[in-house]
Amino acid sequence: MDDKYFTIKEYPEDVYCAVGQIIQHSQEWEQEYKRLALMCNIPVKKVTKSSLNKLNDALKKLNYISQEDYKKLKTVIDIRNYINHSFYLIDFQKSYDSYEQRLKTLEYKLNSAQFLIFEATDFIDNIIDKLQGSSIMRPNILDKT
């Protein structure tokens, strides 16, 4: 990962801002996931209220994604859920050897999460585009690993 979306210099303000942006982008990813599920007529009750895990399971079951892609997307879903539900309870409150180490570690984790959410969004958007007949795909890390 070479992309750096956040620089954490002021703790905790920069962390709050970064987490807010990650949550915003993960919600946009979730909307794309639900759009794909609707396009594929995934047999899930209330697609618009379904979790990403449930949609991911259904897409794999109906062979819209491979087992390998399922695992990769599940990893990003787990990271997203960690940021949404556990980050402030674990990483944010953790003791570090120094203030600088705290900033560097939080910055790395938040940038990594943001990067993976963007890559997973591109991956889902590529599937949508294929279904709509497009042959131009966004390169993303999920295709490379």
PDB file of C-alpha atoms in Angstrom:
ATOM      1  CA  MET A   1       0.000   0.000   0.000  1.00  0.00           C
ATOM      2  CA  ASP A   2       1.576   3.242  -1.143  1.00  0.00           C
ATOM      3  CA  ASP A   3      -1.490   5.431  -0.732  1.00  0.00           C
ATOM      4  CA  LYS A   4      -1.715   7.582   2.357  1.00  0.00           C
ATOM      5  CA  TYR A   5      -5.096   9.142   2.990  1.00  0.00           C
ATOM      6  CA  PHE A   6      -4.575  10.360   6.530  1.00  0.00           C
ATOM      7  CA  THR A   7      -1.772  11.943   8.478  1.00  0.00           C
ATOM      8  CA  ILE A   8      -2.261  11.693  12.208  1.00  0.00           C
ATOM      9  CA  LYS A   9      -0.530  14.646  13.829  1.00  0.00           C
ATOM     10  CA  GLU A  10      -3.089  15.796  16.360  1.00  0.00           C
ATOM     11  CA  TYR A  11      -4.391  13.090  18.653  1.00  0.00           C
ATOM     12  CA  PRO A  12      -7.318  12.473  18.995  1.00  0.00           C
ATOM     13  CA  GLU A  13      -8.851  14.938  16.488  1.00  0.00           C
ATOM     14  CA  ASP A  14      -7.133  13.519  13.377  1.00  0.00           C
ATOM     15  CA  VAL A  15      -8.148  10.001  14.409  1.00  0.00           C
ATOM     16  CA  TYR A  16     -11.803  11.026  14.760  1.00  0.00           C
ATOM     17  CA  CYS A  17     -11.703  12.623  11.316  1.00  0.00           C
ATOM     18  CA  ALA A  18     -10.068   9.574   9.721  1.00  0.00           C
ATOM     19  CA  VAL A  19     -12.516   7.121  11.290  1.00  0.00           C
ATOM     20  CA  GLY A  20     -15.413   9.288  10.132  1.00  0.00           C
ATOM     21  CA  GLN A  21     -14.128   9.206   6.564  1.00  0.00           C
ATOM     22  CA  ILE A  22     -13.600   5.440   6.713  1.00  0.00           C
ATOM     23  CA  ILE A  23     -17.150   4.954   7.949  1.00  0.00           C
ATOM     24  CA  GLN A  24     -18.465   7.181   5.158  1.00  0.00           C
ATOM     25  CA  HIS A  25     -16.569   5.243   2.488  1.00  0.00           C
ATOM     26  CA  SER A  26     -17.500   1.882   3.969  1.00  0.00           C
ATOM     27  CA  GLN A  27     -21.166   2.896   3.820  1.00  0.00           C
ATOM     28  CA  GLU A  28     -20.697   3.821   0.155  1.00  0.00           C
ATOM     29  CA  TRP A  29     -19.111   0.380  -0.398  1.00  0.00           C
ATOM     30  CA  GLU A  30     -22.078  -1.215   1.354  1.00  0.00           C
ATOM     31  CA  GLN A  31     -24.460   0.606  -0.985  1.00  0.00           C
ATOM     32  CA  GLU A  32     -22.561  -0.733  -4.003  1.00  0.00           C
ATOM     33  CA  TYR A  33     -22.718  -4.232  -2.533  1.00  0.00           C
ATOM     34  CA  LYS A  34     -26.486  -3.912  -2.131  1.00  0.00           C
ATOM     35  CA  ARG A  35     -26.815  -2.539  -5.659  1.00  0.00           C
ATOM     36  CA  LEU A  36     -24.971  -5.611  -6.960  1.00  0.00           C
ATOM     37  CA  ALA A  37     -27.167  -7.931  -4.892  1.00  0.00           C
ATOM     38  CA  LEU A  38     -30.292  -6.305  -6.308  1.00  0.00           C
ATOM     39  CA  MET A  39     -28.937  -6.546  -9.866  1.00  0.00           C
ATOM     40  CA  CYS A  40     -28.235 -10.263  -9.342  1.00  0.00           C
ATOM     41  CA  ASN A  41     -31.630 -10.878  -7.738  1.00  0.00           C
ATOM     42  CA  ILE A  42     -29.940 -12.410  -4.735  1.00  0.00           C
ATOM     43  CA  PRO A  43     -32.583 -14.354  -2.773  1.00  0.00           C
ATOM     44  CA  VAL A  44     -32.064 -12.512   0.500  1.00  0.00           C
ATOM     45  CA  LYS A  45     -34.917 -10.978   2.450  1.00  0.00           C
ATOM     46  CA  LYS A  46     -34.643  -7.201   2.607  1.00  0.00           C
ATOM     47  CA  VAL A  47     -31.392  -6.767   0.676  1.00  0.00           C
ATOM     48  CA  THR A  48     -31.279  -3.110   1.675  1.00  0.00           C
ATOM     49  CA  LYS A  49     -31.111  -4.114   5.345  1.00  0.00           C
ATOM     50  CA  SER A  50     -28.821  -7.134   4.922  1.00  0.00           C
ATOM     51  CA  SER A  51     -25.296  -7.223   6.295  1.00  0.00           C
ATOM     52  CA  LEU A  52     -22.270  -7.347   4.049  1.00  0.00           C
ATOM     53  CA  ASN A  53     -21.500 -10.823   5.377  1.00  0.00           C
ATOM     54  CA  LYS A  54     -24.941 -12.078   4.374  1.00  0.00           C
ATOM     55  CA  LEU A  55     -24.646 -10.543   0.899  1.00  0.00           C
ATOM     56  CA  ASN A  56     -21.116 -11.891   0.477  1.00  0.00           C
ATOM     57  CA  ASP A  57     -22.354 -15.381   1.421  1.00  0.00           C
ATOM     58  CA  ALA A  58     -25.194 -15.163  -1.110  1.00  0.00           C
ATOM     59  CA  LEU A  59     -22.935 -13.915  -3.914  1.00  0.00           C
ATOM     60  CA  LYS A  60     -20.556 -16.836  -3.337  1.00  0.00           C
ATOM     61  CA  LYS A  61     -23.364 -19.369  -3.124  1.00  0.00           C
ATOM     62  CA  LEU A  62     -24.728 -18.202  -6.499  1.00  0.00           C
ATOM     63  CA  ASN A  63     -21.220 -18.151  -8.049  1.00  0.00           C
ATOM     64  CA  TYR A  64     -21.061 -14.413  -8.662  1.00  0.00           C
ATOM     65  CA  ILE A  65     -17.760 -14.486  -6.798  1.00  0.00           C
ATOM     66  CA  SER A  66     -15.210 -17.263  -6.380  1.00  0.00           C
ATOM     67  CA  GLN A  67     -14.267 -18.858  -3.075  1.00  0.00           C
ATOM     68  CA  GLU A  68     -10.976 -16.950  -3.177  1.00  0.00           C
ATOM     69  CA  ASP A  69     -12.708 -13.611  -3.811  1.00  0.00           C
ATOM     70  CA  TYR A  70     -15.223 -14.441  -1.095  1.00  0.00           C
ATOM     71  CA  LYS A  71     -12.385 -14.850   1.413  1.00  0.00           C
ATOM     72  CA  LYS A  72     -10.709 -11.609   0.330  1.00  0.00           C
ATOM     73  CA  LEU A  73     -13.958  -9.654   0.591  1.00  0.00           C
ATOM     74  CA  LYS A  74     -14.714 -11.275   3.947  1.00  0.00           C
ATOM     75  CA  THR A  75     -11.363 -10.020   5.221  1.00  0.00           C
ATOM     76  CA  VAL A  76     -12.214  -6.454   4.172  1.00  0.00           C
ATOM     77  CA  ILE A  77     -15.677  -6.797   5.722  1.00  0.00           C
ATOM     78  CA  ASP A  78     -14.029  -7.913   8.972  1.00  0.00           C
ATOM     79  CA  ILE A  79     -11.671  -4.903   8.868  1.00  0.00           C
ATOM     80  CA  ARG A  80     -14.595  -2.583   8.209  1.00  0.00           C
ATOM     81  CA  ASN A  81     -16.548  -4.074  11.107  1.00  0.00           C
ATOM     82  CA  TYR A  82     -13.494  -3.759  13.335  1.00  0.00           C
ATOM     83  CA  ILE A  83     -13.216  -0.031  12.562  1.00  0.00           C
ATOM     84  CA  ASN A  84     -16.964   0.435  13.108  1.00  0.00           C
ATOM     85  CA  HIS A  85     -17.290  -1.600  16.285  1.00  0.00           C
ATOM     86  CA  SER A  86     -13.949  -2.233  17.996  1.00  0.00           C
ATOM     87  CA  PHE A  87     -11.297   0.272  16.948  1.00  0.00           C
ATOM     88  CA  TYR A  88     -12.100   2.806  19.689  1.00  0.00           C
ATOM     89  CA  LEU A  89     -12.256   0.086  22.322  1.00  0.00           C
ATOM     90  CA  ILE A  90      -8.945  -1.522  21.354  1.00  0.00           C
ATOM     91  CA  ASP A  91      -6.436   0.490  19.313  1.00  0.00           C
ATOM     92  CA  PHE A  92      -7.602   3.940  20.364  1.00  0.00           C
ATOM     93  CA  GLN A  93      -7.382   3.161  24.085  1.00  0.00           C
ATOM     94  CA  LYS A  94      -4.293   0.975  23.917  1.00  0.00           C
ATOM     95  CA  SER A  95      -1.112   2.051  25.682  1.00  0.00           C
ATOM     96  CA  TYR A  96       1.864   2.664  23.418  1.00  0.00           C
ATOM     97  CA  ASP A  97       5.550   3.068  24.198  1.00  0.00           C
ATOM     98  CA  SER A  98       5.462   6.668  23.017  1.00  0.00           C
ATOM     99  CA  TYR A  99       3.156   9.319  21.627  1.00  0.00           C
ATOM    100  CA  GLU A 100       4.934   9.046  18.265  1.00  0.00           C
ATOM    101  CA  GLN A 101       4.400   5.291  18.172  1.00  0.00           C
ATOM    102  CA  ARG A 102       0.694   5.820  18.907  1.00  0.00           C
ATOM    103  CA  LEU A 103       0.354   8.261  16.012  1.00  0.00           C
ATOM    104  CA  LYS A 104       2.332   6.099  13.606  1.00  0.00           C
ATOM    105  CA  THR A 105       0.449   2.903  14.494  1.00  0.00           C
ATOM    106  CA  LEU A 106      -3.010   4.471  14.324  1.00  0.00           C
ATOM    107  CA  GLU A 107      -2.125   6.233  11.073  1.00  0.00           C
ATOM    108  CA  TYR A 108      -0.956   2.969   9.521  1.00  0.00           C
ATOM    109  CA  LYS A 109      -4.039   1.012  10.602  1.00  0.00           C
ATOM    110  CA  LEU A 110      -6.467   3.689   9.458  1.00  0.00           C
ATOM    111  CA  ASN A 111      -4.740   4.201   6.100  1.00  0.00           C
ATOM    112  CA  SER A 112      -4.671   0.440   5.522  1.00  0.00           C
ATOM    113  CA  ALA A 113      -8.391   0.124   6.276  1.00  0.00           C
ATOM    114  CA  GLN A 114      -9.253   3.012   3.964  1.00  0.00           C
ATOM    115  CA  PHE A 115      -7.123   1.562   1.169  1.00  0.00           C
ATOM    116  CA  LEU A 116      -8.755  -1.864   1.408  1.00  0.00           C
ATOM    117  CA  ILE A 117     -12.265  -0.398   1.457  1.00  0.00           C
ATOM    118  CA  PHE A 118     -11.503   1.580  -1.697  1.00  0.00           C
ATOM    119  CA  GLU A 119     -10.057  -1.516  -3.359  1.00  0.00           C
ATOM    120  CA  ALA A 120     -13.065  -3.637  -2.377  1.00  0.00           C
ATOM    121  CA  THR A 121     -15.392  -0.956  -3.736  1.00  0.00           C
ATOM    122  CA  ASP A 122     -13.560  -1.077  -7.062  1.00  0.00           C
ATOM    123  CA  PHE A 123     -13.815  -4.870  -7.038  1.00  0.00           C
ATOM    124  CA  ILE A 124     -17.602  -4.785  -6.515  1.00  0.00           C
ATOM    125  CA  ASP A 125     -17.986  -2.005  -9.084  1.00  0.00           C
ATOM    126  CA  ASN A 126     -16.082  -4.155 -11.604  1.00  0.00           C
ATOM    127  CA  ILE A 127     -18.605  -6.959 -11.130  1.00  0.00           C
ATOM    128  CA  ILE A 128     -21.446  -4.479 -11.633  1.00  0.00           C
ATOM    129  CA  ASP A 129     -19.773  -3.127 -14.759  1.00  0.00           C
ATOM    130  CA  LYS A 130     -19.281  -6.648 -16.170  1.00  0.00           C
ATOM    131  CA  LEU A 131     -22.954  -7.388 -15.635  1.00  0.00           C
ATOM    132  CA  GLN A 132     -23.745  -4.191 -17.540  1.00  0.00           C
ATOM    133  CA  GLY A 133     -21.522  -5.232 -20.439  1.00  0.00           C
ATOM    134  CA  SER A 134     -18.449  -3.118 -19.796  1.00  0.00           C
ATOM    135  CA  SER A 135     -15.047  -4.600 -20.505  1.00  0.00           C
ATOM    136  CA  ILE A 136     -13.039  -1.805 -18.890  1.00  0.00           C
ATOM    137  CA  MET A 137     -12.122  -2.780 -15.352  1.00  0.00           C
ATOM    138  CA  ARG A 138     -10.546  -0.844 -12.526  1.00  0.00           C
ATOM    139  CA  PRO A 139      -7.283  -2.459 -11.457  1.00  0.00           C
ATOM    140  CA  ASN A 140      -7.335  -3.323  -7.785  1.00  0.00           C
ATOM    141  CA  ILE A 141      -5.326  -5.240  -5.267  1.00  0.00           C
ATOM    142  CA  LEU A 142      -7.981  -7.908  -4.785  1.00  0.00           C
ATOM    143  CA  ASP A 143      -7.402  -9.038  -8.372  1.00  0.00           C
ATOM    144  CA  LYS A 144      -3.636  -9.239  -7.823  1.00  0.00           C
ATOM    145  CA  THR A 145      -3.431 -11.322  -4.662  1.00  0.00           C
TER     146      THR A 145
END
